[in-house]
Short mmCIF file of C-alpha atoms and ligand atoms in Angstrom, two decimals:
data_model
loop_
_atom_site.label_atom_id
_atom_site.label_comp_id
_atom_site.label_asym_id
_atom_site.label_seq_id
_atom_site.Cartn_x
_atom_site.Cartn_y
_atom_site.Cartn_z
CA MET A 1 -88.64 -54.81 121.36
CA VAL A 2 -88.50 -52.75 124.54
CA LEU A 3 -86.55 -53.69 127.62
CA PRO A 4 -88.68 -55.82 129.92
CA VAL A 5 -89.79 -54.05 133.08
CA SER A 6 -88.30 -56.19 135.78
CA VAL A 7 -90.02 -56.80 139.08
CA ARG A 8 -87.62 -57.06 142.00
CA CYS A 9 -87.16 -60.76 142.63
CA ASP A 10 -87.65 -60.61 146.40
CA ARG A 11 -91.06 -58.99 145.89
CA THR A 12 -92.45 -61.76 143.70
CA PRO A 13 -94.89 -64.40 144.97
CA ALA A 14 -92.42 -67.06 143.81
CA TRP A 15 -89.74 -65.66 146.13
CA ALA A 16 -92.14 -65.85 149.07
CA ALA A 17 -93.10 -69.38 148.05
CA LEU A 18 -89.42 -70.36 147.86
CA ARG A 19 -88.84 -68.89 151.32
CA GLU A 20 -91.76 -70.92 152.62
CA HIS A 21 -90.52 -74.04 150.82
CA PHE A 22 -87.06 -73.56 152.30
CA ASN A 23 -88.43 -73.15 155.81
CA GLN A 24 -90.75 -76.13 155.51
CA THR A 25 -88.57 -78.69 153.76
CA GLY A 26 -85.57 -77.12 152.02
CA ARG A 27 -83.45 -76.53 155.11
CA HIS A 28 -83.88 -80.18 156.16
CA PHE A 29 -83.40 -81.65 152.71
CA ASP A 30 -81.32 -84.81 152.79
CA LEU A 31 -79.62 -86.06 149.63
CA ARG A 32 -79.32 -89.61 150.88
CA GLN A 33 -83.04 -89.83 151.54
CA ALA A 34 -83.79 -88.16 148.24
CA PHE A 35 -81.89 -90.87 146.34
CA ALA A 36 -83.38 -93.62 148.48
CA SER A 37 -86.92 -92.46 147.78
CA ASP A 38 -86.54 -91.70 144.07
CA ALA A 39 -84.92 -94.26 141.78
CA GLN A 40 -85.23 -91.79 138.90
CA ARG A 41 -83.42 -88.95 140.68
CA PHE A 42 -80.27 -89.16 138.55
CA ASP A 43 -82.28 -89.05 135.31
CA ARG A 44 -84.54 -86.32 136.60
CA PHE A 45 -81.72 -84.02 137.62
CA SER A 46 -79.15 -84.70 134.94
CA GLN A 47 -79.16 -83.69 131.32
CA GLN A 48 -77.18 -83.57 128.13
CA ALA A 49 -76.66 -80.07 126.76
CA PRO A 50 -74.48 -79.37 123.71
CA HIS A 51 -71.06 -80.96 124.43
CA VAL A 52 -71.67 -80.92 128.19
CA PHE A 53 -73.38 -83.55 130.29
CA ALA A 54 -74.46 -82.19 133.68
CA ASP A 55 -75.43 -84.08 136.79
CA LEU A 56 -77.33 -81.83 139.17
CA SER A 57 -78.78 -84.69 141.20
CA LYS A 58 -76.38 -84.23 144.12
CA ASN A 59 -77.79 -80.78 144.82
CA LEU A 60 -80.17 -79.81 147.61
CA ILE A 61 -83.21 -79.63 145.38
CA ASP A 62 -86.29 -81.66 144.60
CA ALA A 63 -88.85 -81.34 141.84
CA SER A 64 -90.83 -78.73 143.77
CA THR A 65 -87.69 -76.61 144.35
CA GLU A 66 -86.98 -76.55 140.63
CA ALA A 67 -90.62 -75.81 139.82
CA LEU A 68 -90.62 -72.83 142.19
CA LEU A 69 -87.31 -71.56 140.84
CA LEU A 70 -88.71 -71.76 137.32
CA GLU A 71 -91.73 -69.84 138.52
CA LEU A 72 -89.35 -67.21 139.91
CA ALA A 73 -87.65 -67.04 136.51
CA SER A 74 -90.99 -66.49 134.87
CA GLN A 75 -92.06 -63.80 137.35
CA CYS A 76 -88.71 -62.03 136.82
CA SER A 77 -89.18 -62.13 133.01
CA LEU A 78 -86.00 -64.14 132.51
CA SER A 79 -86.89 -65.20 128.98
CA ALA A 80 -87.76 -61.63 127.96
CA GLN A 81 -84.46 -60.41 129.43
CA ARG A 82 -82.58 -63.13 127.55
CA ASP A 83 -84.41 -62.28 124.31
CA ALA A 84 -83.57 -58.60 124.79
CA MET A 85 -79.87 -59.50 124.88
CA PHE A 86 -80.11 -61.63 121.73
CA ALA A 87 -82.12 -58.88 120.00
CA GLY A 88 -79.35 -56.36 120.61
CA GLU A 89 -81.19 -54.18 123.16
CA PRO A 90 -78.86 -51.94 125.22
CA ILE A 91 -79.20 -54.07 128.35
CA ASN A 92 -75.93 -52.72 129.77
CA VAL A 93 -77.92 -49.73 131.01
CA THR A 94 -75.22 -47.92 132.95
CA GLU A 95 -73.04 -47.70 129.86
CA GLN A 96 -75.91 -47.66 127.36
CA ARG A 97 -74.40 -50.58 125.47
CA GLN A 98 -75.64 -53.65 123.76
CA VAL A 99 -74.34 -57.01 124.96
CA MET A 100 -73.57 -59.17 121.96
CA HIS A 101 -70.73 -61.59 122.62
CA HIS A 102 -73.06 -64.27 121.19
CA LEU A 103 -72.61 -62.65 117.75
CA LEU A 104 -68.93 -63.62 117.84
CA ARG A 105 -69.89 -67.25 117.32
CA GLN A 106 -72.99 -66.84 115.22
CA PRO A 107 -72.57 -68.15 111.67
CA ARG A 108 -72.76 -65.54 108.92
CA SER A 109 -76.45 -65.35 108.15
CA ALA A 110 -78.08 -65.13 104.74
CA THR A 111 -80.96 -63.01 106.02
CA PRO A 112 -80.06 -59.32 106.17
CA ASP A 113 -83.16 -58.54 108.29
CA GLN A 114 -82.02 -60.56 111.27
CA PRO A 115 -81.23 -58.56 114.42
CA CYS A 116 -77.84 -56.86 114.33
CA ALA A 117 -77.07 -57.93 110.73
CA ARG A 118 -74.62 -55.04 110.31
CA GLU A 119 -72.73 -55.98 113.47
CA LEU A 120 -72.70 -59.62 112.45
CA ALA A 121 -71.15 -58.73 109.10
CA ALA A 122 -68.49 -56.70 110.93
CA VAL A 123 -67.82 -59.66 113.23
CA HIS A 124 -67.20 -61.94 110.26
CA ASP A 125 -64.98 -59.46 108.44
CA ALA A 126 -62.89 -59.04 111.59
CA LEU A 127 -62.81 -62.81 112.11
CA GLU A 128 -61.53 -63.48 108.59
CA ALA A 129 -58.79 -60.86 108.98
CA MET A 130 -57.73 -62.21 112.36
CA LEU A 131 -57.66 -65.82 111.23
CA ALA A 132 -55.69 -64.95 108.10
CA TYR A 133 -53.12 -63.23 110.29
CA ALA A 134 -53.07 -66.15 112.74
CA GLU A 135 -52.31 -68.52 109.87
CA GLN A 136 -49.55 -66.20 108.66
CA VAL A 137 -47.90 -66.24 112.09
CA ARG A 138 -48.30 -70.02 112.34
CA ALA A 139 -46.48 -70.38 109.03
CA ASP A 140 -43.67 -68.05 110.08
CA PRO A 141 -40.82 -70.16 111.49
CA VAL A 142 -38.95 -67.09 112.69
CA ILE A 143 -41.54 -66.31 115.38
CA THR A 144 -40.93 -68.70 118.25
CA ASP A 145 -42.46 -66.73 121.13
CA VAL A 146 -45.85 -65.06 121.31
CA VAL A 147 -46.25 -62.75 124.29
CA ASN A 148 -49.74 -61.58 125.20
CA ILE A 149 -49.68 -58.42 127.28
CA GLY A 150 -53.11 -57.80 128.80
CA ILE A 151 -55.02 -58.11 132.06
CA GLY A 152 -58.48 -59.15 133.25
CA GLY A 153 -60.60 -60.16 130.28
CA SER A 154 -57.66 -59.45 128.00
CA ASP A 155 -55.65 -62.15 129.75
CA LEU A 156 -57.74 -64.67 131.68
CA GLY A 157 -59.74 -66.06 128.76
CA PRO A 158 -56.91 -66.54 126.26
CA CYS A 159 -54.51 -67.72 128.97
CA MET A 160 -57.02 -70.29 130.23
CA ALA A 161 -57.90 -71.49 126.73
CA VAL A 162 -54.36 -71.71 125.33
CA ARG A 163 -53.50 -73.91 128.28
CA ALA A 164 -56.72 -75.95 128.03
CA LEU A 165 -56.03 -76.69 124.37
CA GLU A 166 -52.30 -77.19 124.84
CA GLY A 167 -52.54 -80.51 123.00
CA LEU A 168 -53.34 -78.63 119.78
CA ARG A 169 -50.60 -76.04 120.19
CA ILE A 170 -48.55 -75.51 117.06
CA ALA A 171 -45.07 -76.97 117.33
CA GLY A 172 -42.15 -74.57 117.59
CA LYS A 173 -43.98 -71.71 119.29
CA ARG A 174 -44.26 -70.83 122.95
CA PHE A 175 -47.03 -68.69 124.42
CA HIS A 176 -46.57 -66.35 127.35
CA PHE A 177 -49.09 -64.23 129.26
CA ILE A 178 -47.97 -61.09 131.01
CA SER A 179 -50.66 -59.37 133.05
CA ASN A 180 -49.31 -58.06 136.35
CA VAL A 181 -47.66 -54.64 136.52
CA ASP A 182 -45.16 -56.32 138.83
CA GLY A 183 -41.99 -56.11 136.74
CA HIS A 184 -40.82 -59.49 138.04
CA GLU A 185 -43.22 -61.06 135.56
CA LEU A 186 -42.09 -59.28 132.40
CA GLY A 187 -38.50 -58.89 133.57
CA SER A 188 -37.87 -62.60 133.97
CA LEU A 189 -39.62 -63.46 130.71
CA LEU A 190 -37.57 -60.96 128.70
CA LEU A 191 -34.35 -62.59 129.89
CA GLY A 192 -35.18 -65.65 127.80
CA LEU A 193 -36.51 -63.92 124.66
CA ARG A 194 -34.89 -62.83 121.39
CA PRO A 195 -36.52 -59.74 119.88
CA ARG A 196 -36.44 -60.90 116.24
CA SER A 197 -38.30 -64.08 117.08
CA THR A 198 -40.85 -62.55 119.47
CA LEU A 199 -44.34 -61.29 118.67
CA PHE A 200 -45.95 -59.01 121.27
CA LEU A 201 -49.74 -58.87 121.27
CA ILE A 202 -50.90 -55.82 123.21
CA ALA A 203 -54.38 -56.84 124.29
CA SER A 204 -56.54 -54.14 125.81
CA LYS A 205 -60.11 -53.28 124.99
CA THR A 206 -59.58 -49.67 126.07
CA PHE A 207 -55.83 -49.42 125.42
CA THR A 208 -55.59 -47.32 128.57
CA THR A 209 -55.28 -49.92 131.34
CA ALA A 210 -52.29 -48.90 133.48
CA GLU A 211 -50.83 -52.38 133.94
CA THR A 212 -51.00 -53.23 130.25
CA MET A 213 -49.66 -49.89 129.07
CA THR A 214 -46.75 -50.05 131.51
CA ASN A 215 -45.84 -53.57 130.38
CA ALA A 216 -46.28 -52.66 126.70
CA HIS A 217 -43.97 -49.64 127.00
CA SER A 218 -41.38 -51.69 128.86
CA ALA A 219 -41.53 -54.39 126.19
CA ARG A 220 -41.04 -51.79 123.49
CA ARG A 221 -38.10 -50.20 125.33
CA TRP A 222 -36.51 -53.66 125.66
CA PHE A 223 -37.10 -54.31 121.95
CA GLU A 224 -35.50 -50.99 120.98
CA ALA A 225 -32.59 -51.45 123.35
CA GLN A 226 -31.91 -54.94 122.00
CA LEU A 227 -32.05 -53.99 118.34
CA GLY A 228 -30.69 -50.47 118.41
CA PRO A 229 -31.31 -48.24 115.37
CA GLY A 230 -32.90 -51.11 113.39
CA ALA A 231 -35.74 -51.45 115.90
CA LEU A 232 -38.02 -48.81 114.41
CA ALA A 233 -38.36 -50.56 111.08
CA LEU A 234 -39.04 -53.91 112.76
CA LEU A 235 -41.52 -52.65 115.34
CA PRO A 236 -44.65 -52.98 113.15
CA LYS A 237 -43.92 -56.66 112.55
CA HIS A 238 -43.36 -57.46 116.22
CA PHE A 239 -46.06 -55.42 117.98
CA VAL A 240 -49.73 -55.99 117.23
CA ALA A 241 -52.74 -54.53 119.04
CA LEU A 242 -56.02 -56.22 119.98
CA THR A 243 -58.30 -53.36 120.93
CA THR A 244 -61.38 -51.24 120.31
CA ASN A 245 -59.17 -48.13 120.56
CA VAL A 246 -57.38 -48.12 117.21
CA GLU A 247 -56.21 -44.52 117.61
CA ALA A 248 -54.41 -45.16 120.89
CA ALA A 249 -52.75 -48.22 119.36
CA ALA A 250 -51.59 -46.10 116.42
CA GLN A 251 -50.19 -43.50 118.80
CA PHE A 252 -48.20 -46.27 120.46
CA GLY A 253 -46.68 -46.94 117.03
CA ILE A 254 -48.65 -50.06 116.17
CA THR A 255 -49.83 -50.43 112.61
CA THR A 256 -51.46 -53.88 112.76
CA THR A 257 -54.60 -53.80 114.87
CA PHE A 258 -57.37 -56.35 115.22
CA GLY A 259 -60.44 -54.59 116.49
CA PHE A 260 -63.64 -55.38 118.32
CA TRP A 261 -66.50 -53.31 119.67
CA ASP A 262 -67.79 -51.75 122.86
CA TRP A 263 -70.67 -54.27 122.85
CA ILE A 264 -68.25 -57.03 123.75
CA GLY A 265 -67.49 -56.90 127.48
CA GLY A 266 -63.86 -57.51 128.47
CA ARG A 267 -64.66 -60.73 130.35
CA TYR A 268 -66.79 -61.90 127.42
CA SER A 269 -64.17 -61.14 124.78
CA LEU A 270 -62.22 -64.39 124.38
CA MET A 271 -63.90 -65.16 121.04
CA SER A 272 -63.15 -61.70 119.61
CA ALA A 273 -59.72 -60.45 118.50
CA ILE A 274 -58.67 -60.94 122.14
CA GLY A 275 -58.49 -64.65 121.30
CA LEU A 276 -55.69 -64.13 118.76
CA PRO A 277 -53.06 -65.99 120.84
CA LEU A 278 -55.39 -68.98 120.92
CA ALA A 279 -56.07 -68.74 117.18
CA ILE A 280 -52.31 -68.73 116.56
CA SER A 281 -51.86 -71.66 118.88
CA ILE A 282 -54.62 -73.94 117.57
CA GLY A 283 -55.21 -72.66 114.02
CA GLN A 284 -58.32 -71.58 112.23
CA SER A 285 -60.19 -74.85 111.89
CA ALA A 286 -59.94 -75.61 115.62
CA TRP A 287 -60.86 -71.98 116.31
CA ARG A 288 -64.03 -72.40 114.25
CA GLU A 289 -64.85 -75.54 116.26
CA LEU A 290 -64.57 -73.48 119.44
CA LEU A 291 -67.03 -70.97 117.99
CA ALA A 292 -69.37 -73.74 116.86
CA GLY A 293 -69.41 -75.26 120.35
CA ALA A 294 -70.21 -71.89 121.91
CA HIS A 295 -72.89 -71.20 119.30
CA ALA A 296 -74.54 -74.55 120.02
CA MET A 297 -74.76 -73.57 123.70
CA ASP A 298 -76.08 -70.09 122.76
CA GLU A 299 -78.83 -71.75 120.78
CA HIS A 300 -79.57 -74.11 123.64
CA PHE A 301 -79.90 -71.14 126.02
CA ARG A 302 -82.00 -69.21 123.52
CA THR A 303 -84.42 -71.98 122.56
CA ALA A 304 -84.48 -74.92 125.01
CA PRO A 305 -87.49 -75.09 127.32
CA MET A 306 -86.63 -73.50 130.64
CA GLU A 307 -86.90 -76.77 132.57
CA ARG A 308 -84.32 -78.43 130.31
CA ASN A 309 -82.17 -75.35 129.78
CA LEU A 310 -78.84 -76.02 131.46
CA PRO A 311 -77.59 -72.44 131.93
CA VAL A 312 -81.00 -71.55 133.36
CA ARG A 313 -81.00 -74.53 135.73
CA LEU A 314 -77.49 -73.74 136.96
CA GLY A 315 -78.21 -70.02 137.37
CA LEU A 316 -81.39 -70.75 139.33
CA LEU A 317 -79.53 -73.22 141.52
CA ASP A 318 -77.04 -70.44 142.27
CA VAL A 319 -79.92 -68.21 143.39
CA TRP A 320 -81.32 -71.03 145.56
CA TYR A 321 -78.00 -71.53 147.33
CA ARG A 322 -77.12 -67.85 147.65
CA ASN A 323 -80.43 -66.36 148.71
CA PHE A 324 -82.22 -69.18 150.51
CA HIS A 325 -79.47 -71.41 151.92
CA GLY A 326 -77.25 -68.37 152.51
CA MET A 327 -74.19 -70.08 151.01
CA ASP A 328 -71.62 -67.48 150.16
CA SER A 329 -69.10 -69.28 148.02
CA ARG A 330 -68.76 -71.89 145.29
CA CYS A 331 -65.74 -74.07 144.81
CA ILE A 332 -64.66 -74.84 141.24
CA ALA A 333 -62.78 -78.12 140.95
CA PRO A 334 -61.71 -79.08 137.43
CA TYR A 335 -60.32 -82.62 137.35
CA HIS A 336 -58.03 -81.87 134.43
CA SER A 337 -54.66 -80.20 134.78
CA LEU A 338 -55.06 -78.31 131.53
CA LEU A 339 -58.03 -76.51 133.10
CA SER A 340 -55.76 -75.03 135.76
CA ARG A 341 -56.84 -71.47 134.94
CA TRP A 342 -60.55 -72.35 134.79
CA PRO A 343 -61.28 -71.19 138.38
CA ALA A 344 -59.47 -67.88 137.80
CA TYR A 345 -61.34 -67.35 134.55
CA LEU A 346 -64.68 -67.97 136.27
CA GLN A 347 -63.76 -65.64 139.12
CA GLN A 348 -63.74 -62.66 136.80
CA LEU A 349 -66.71 -63.87 134.79
CA GLU A 350 -68.97 -64.23 137.79
CA MET A 351 -67.63 -61.85 140.42
CA GLU A 352 -67.02 -58.91 138.08
CA SER A 353 -70.41 -59.52 136.44
CA ASN A 354 -72.58 -60.14 139.48
CA GLY A 355 -70.62 -58.67 142.38
CA LYS A 356 -73.05 -55.74 142.60
CA ARG A 357 -74.99 -54.23 145.49
CA VAL A 358 -77.50 -52.14 143.56
CA ASP A 359 -80.12 -52.93 140.93
CA ARG A 360 -80.14 -51.54 137.39
CA GLN A 361 -81.71 -48.33 138.65
CA GLY A 362 -78.98 -47.89 141.27
CA GLN A 363 -81.19 -48.84 144.23
CA ALA A 364 -79.51 -50.82 147.04
CA LEU A 365 -80.55 -54.47 147.14
CA PRO A 366 -81.63 -56.12 150.38
CA PHE A 367 -80.43 -59.60 149.32
CA GLU A 368 -77.10 -61.21 148.46
CA THR A 369 -75.68 -61.38 144.93
CA SER A 370 -72.48 -63.00 143.60
CA PRO A 371 -70.89 -65.69 145.74
CA VAL A 372 -67.13 -65.94 146.10
CA ILE A 373 -65.78 -68.17 143.33
CA TRP A 374 -62.59 -70.03 144.04
CA GLY A 375 -60.88 -73.32 143.38
CA GLU A 376 -57.97 -75.37 142.12
CA PRO A 377 -57.67 -78.41 139.93
CA GLY A 378 -58.28 -81.79 141.53
CA THR A 379 -56.61 -83.82 142.81
CA ASN A 380 -54.35 -81.09 144.23
CA GLY A 381 -57.29 -79.40 145.94
CA GLN A 382 -58.02 -82.64 147.78
CA HIS A 383 -54.72 -82.29 149.60
CA ALA A 384 -55.30 -78.66 150.47
CA PHE A 385 -58.81 -77.40 151.15
CA PHE A 386 -61.09 -80.42 150.71
CA GLN A 387 -60.69 -81.08 154.43
CA MET A 388 -62.82 -78.00 155.01
CA LEU A 389 -65.31 -78.97 152.30
CA HIS A 390 -65.91 -82.32 154.02
CA GLN A 391 -65.73 -81.40 157.69
CA GLY A 392 -65.66 -77.61 158.00
CA THR A 393 -68.48 -75.59 159.53
CA CYS A 394 -69.74 -73.97 156.33
CA ILE A 395 -71.34 -75.72 153.41
CA ILE A 396 -69.84 -74.88 150.04
CA PRO A 397 -71.30 -76.27 146.83
CA VAL A 398 -68.61 -77.73 144.59
CA GLU A 399 -68.70 -77.66 140.81
CA PHE A 400 -66.60 -80.49 139.41
CA VAL A 401 -65.51 -80.65 135.79
CA ALA A 402 -64.42 -84.05 134.51
CA VAL A 403 -63.36 -85.20 131.05
CA ARG A 404 -64.06 -88.79 129.97
CA GLN A 405 -61.17 -89.20 127.55
CA GLU A 406 -57.52 -88.43 128.09
CA THR A 407 -54.83 -87.57 125.56
CA HIS A 408 -51.61 -88.24 127.50
CA GLY A 409 -51.54 -91.99 126.85
CA LEU A 410 -50.09 -92.85 130.27
CA GLY A 411 -51.73 -96.02 131.52
CA GLY A 412 -53.65 -96.03 134.80
CA HIS A 413 -53.68 -92.29 135.46
CA HIS A 414 -57.06 -91.42 134.07
CA GLU A 415 -58.93 -94.16 135.91
CA LYS A 416 -57.36 -92.91 139.12
CA LEU A 417 -58.27 -89.30 138.31
CA LEU A 418 -61.88 -90.19 137.49
CA SER A 419 -62.19 -92.40 140.54
CA HIS A 420 -61.08 -89.45 142.66
CA VAL A 421 -63.63 -87.05 141.23
CA LEU A 422 -66.41 -89.62 141.66
CA ALA A 423 -65.23 -90.37 145.19
CA GLN A 424 -65.13 -86.73 146.25
CA ALA A 425 -68.65 -86.03 145.04
CA ARG A 426 -69.88 -89.25 146.65
CA ALA A 427 -68.09 -88.63 149.95
CA LEU A 428 -69.40 -85.07 150.15
CA MET A 429 -72.92 -86.41 149.70
CA LEU A 430 -72.85 -89.59 151.77
CA GLY A 431 -70.55 -88.54 154.57
CA ARG A 432 -69.65 -91.14 157.17
CA SER A 433 -71.58 -91.82 160.31
CA ASP A 434 -69.97 -95.08 161.45
CA ALA A 435 -67.33 -93.16 163.34
CA GLY A 436 -67.66 -90.29 165.74
CA GLY A 437 -65.65 -87.22 166.68
CA HIS A 438 -62.81 -86.37 164.35
CA ARG A 439 -63.69 -89.16 161.94
CA HIS A 440 -67.31 -88.20 161.48
CA PHE A 441 -68.32 -86.77 158.08
CA PRO A 442 -71.74 -85.09 158.14
CA GLY A 443 -72.32 -85.53 154.39
CA ASN A 444 -75.29 -83.97 152.59
CA ARG A 445 -72.85 -81.52 151.00
CA PRO A 446 -73.93 -80.55 147.50
CA SER A 447 -72.04 -80.77 144.23
CA THR A 448 -72.58 -80.55 140.49
CA MET A 449 -70.67 -82.59 137.93
CA LEU A 450 -70.03 -81.22 134.45
CA LEU A 451 -68.76 -84.00 132.21
CA LEU A 452 -67.14 -83.53 128.82
CA GLU A 453 -66.29 -86.29 126.39
CA TRP A 454 -63.02 -84.61 125.35
CA LEU A 455 -61.32 -81.39 126.30
CA ASP A 456 -61.53 -80.23 122.68
CA PRO A 457 -62.29 -76.79 121.17
CA ALA A 458 -66.02 -77.41 120.72
CA SER A 459 -66.47 -78.63 124.30
CA LEU A 460 -64.46 -75.74 125.68
CA GLY A 461 -66.51 -73.26 123.65
CA ALA A 462 -69.73 -74.79 124.95
CA LEU A 463 -68.46 -74.82 128.54
CA ILE A 464 -67.56 -71.13 128.33
CA ALA A 465 -70.93 -70.15 126.83
CA LEU A 466 -72.67 -72.26 129.49
CA GLN A 467 -70.97 -70.24 132.22
CA GLU A 468 -71.65 -66.91 130.53
CA HIS A 469 -75.37 -67.65 130.31
CA ARG A 470 -75.58 -69.08 133.80
CA VAL A 471 -74.11 -65.82 135.11
CA PHE A 472 -76.63 -63.96 132.94
CA THR A 473 -79.44 -65.98 134.51
CA SER A 474 -78.64 -65.23 138.16
CA GLY A 475 -77.87 -61.58 137.29
CA ALA A 476 -81.24 -61.26 135.51
CA ILE A 477 -83.11 -62.72 138.49
CA TRP A 478 -81.32 -60.32 140.84
CA GLY A 479 -82.11 -57.43 138.48
CA ILE A 480 -78.53 -56.20 138.36
CA ASN A 481 -76.44 -55.03 135.43
CA SER A 482 -74.06 -57.94 134.88
CA PHE A 483 -72.14 -56.06 132.20
CA ASP A 484 -70.51 -53.08 133.88
CA GLN A 485 -67.68 -53.04 136.45
CA TRP A 486 -67.63 -49.69 138.26
CA GLY A 487 -66.19 -51.40 141.31
CA VAL A 488 -62.73 -51.51 139.79
CA GLU A 489 -62.52 -47.75 139.24
CA LEU A 490 -61.87 -46.34 142.71
CA GLY A 491 -58.65 -48.27 143.27
CA LYS A 492 -57.37 -47.21 139.84
CA VAL A 493 -57.97 -43.52 140.63
CA MET A 494 -56.31 -43.80 144.03
CA ALA A 495 -53.30 -45.63 142.56
CA SER A 496 -52.65 -42.78 140.14
CA ASP A 497 -52.76 -40.31 143.01
CA LEU A 498 -50.42 -42.43 145.15
CA GLU A 499 -47.82 -43.27 142.50
CA PRO A 500 -46.14 -39.81 142.43
CA ARG A 501 -46.33 -39.61 146.22
CA LEU A 502 -44.06 -42.66 146.42
CA THR A 503 -41.42 -40.47 144.81
CA THR A 504 -42.15 -37.14 146.49
CA GLY A 505 -43.08 -38.51 149.88
CA ASN A 506 -46.04 -36.12 150.07
CA VAL A 507 -48.64 -37.61 152.42
CA ASP A 508 -50.95 -34.58 152.60
CA GLY A 509 -54.60 -35.56 152.88
CA LEU A 510 -53.89 -39.28 153.28
CA ASP A 511 -55.32 -41.39 156.07
CA GLY A 512 -52.90 -42.36 158.85
CA SER A 513 -52.40 -45.95 157.76
CA THR A 514 -51.74 -45.20 154.09
CA ALA A 515 -49.41 -42.32 155.06
CA GLY A 516 -47.48 -44.56 157.46
CA LEU A 517 -47.15 -47.40 154.99
CA LEU A 518 -46.21 -45.10 152.11
CA ALA A 519 -43.41 -43.62 154.19
CA ARG A 520 -42.08 -47.13 154.88
CA MET A 521 -42.39 -48.22 151.26
CA ARG A 522 -40.49 -45.27 149.76
CA ARG A 523 -37.08 -46.18 148.43
O1 F6P B 601 -60.60 -55.07 135.84
C1 F6P B 601 -61.33 -54.12 135.17
C2 F6P B 601 -61.26 -54.27 133.70
O2 F6P B 601 -61.90 -53.16 133.18
C3 F6P B 601 -61.89 -55.57 133.21
O3 F6P B 601 -63.25 -55.49 133.07
C4 F6P B 601 -61.16 -55.76 131.93
O4 F6P B 601 -61.30 -57.07 131.46
C5 F6P B 601 -59.75 -55.39 132.33
O5 F6P B 601 -59.91 -54.31 133.21
C6 F6P B 601 -58.83 -55.03 131.22
O6 F6P B 601 -59.30 -53.96 130.48
P1 F6P B 601 -58.71 -53.63 129.06
O7 F6P B 601 -58.95 -54.79 128.18
O8 F6P B 601 -59.43 -52.41 128.60
O9 F6P B 601 -57.24 -53.38 129.23
#
């Protein structure tokens, strides 16, 4: 298969038709009227996908909007682009890499001629080794604290998921996530740790990231200082690496490494060795359920007809809001405390993937790409920023996540929680016109509801894969490379130039503001 030649989306007839549709009816679309005139609207715009029920009916779309968006997908060769990813084409063109996080959850296949059979075999060998080690740690009563040192994709995914699946956490072990180079994080954690009962997981795809390396070296110095001459012999048991850079890990003095490959992007790496803290926390059978849930969503994305393909529908909705309504942010509101890191996880997934201003050939794009992703769990968000969502001057689509079943067993809470999420979505849509001035709610504010039966490993896996493929969809329409992240490089380079200047005080060649601030910051 060759990479599909993509036509720029804003030059397609479908884009022009969408623009026309927006001008004619889209900009005046009214959700209340839409429900009043179509008794089937909920059924038409909601669907069950693997482990996730989605209600899209409170969005500013009608059947013709979706039909035109699907036409746009077709004219932008979305399915060919998707198939190229699943076939192992090097769709990460700026780094000449394949994009194969889907292989991490693909069952071991009996057919050696399937695409990427060699890589799939490597995935399963690595998985077996990692799970065997996870079970060994779970069975080791001496280890009470597992400290993951990593940042970005080497932190956000496992941190989010360990918290989300807290109910399955093995008894007797605590999990900590250290990401920031700010020593207040590691420093305060170390005060409560004992070296002989602590396992440090140094998680870094590249094993060069400054924050992670600084924290890893400080952790090792602490370990050595605590244990004195005996530390060297114990180091291999207490420091493990999760990385593609086995040599750098060995140079650090680590002998146990769980590897992965350059065709797994950092923000797509939770289900690789980067997920080891989660595997230790929930154990191998729950881990396999997570993979199965994600695989079910992969298959849905790969095979479901476009009009009933949930990641495709969500990704196209994102394009509709971003490029036609001009909405520049999306609020993520999980109504489940254990999903507290879900907004942060999605921030990296979407903004690092699609926060790009050029197409795959490096040509500047004349239209908007990634929105700002932000949010907080409900109901806390209701008492902070929902005021603006209901009555502010800009319209921000909200993506709610609700879970039907609870596991805390406290009577009355869950009904209240669910009534709040229903009420917020309903109030955003209906508004309130029986009062004027400060009490008036304009309504017609869009939202999506993602509903899980349980917050269990399979549902979480499916939810993650859903988001990955939805980001793929909008990125493919925009014609950008969703799998590189050059935008994080410049700051890194400048930080390494500035660090010694904080000691020497040399401000040669710096701009006036940086020079002035640096002089004030020096100690
Ligand atoms: O923030 C940039 C980035 O490269 C992310 O893409 C990545 O997830 C993170 O840094 C951490 O990188 P590594 O896993 O190589 O330490």
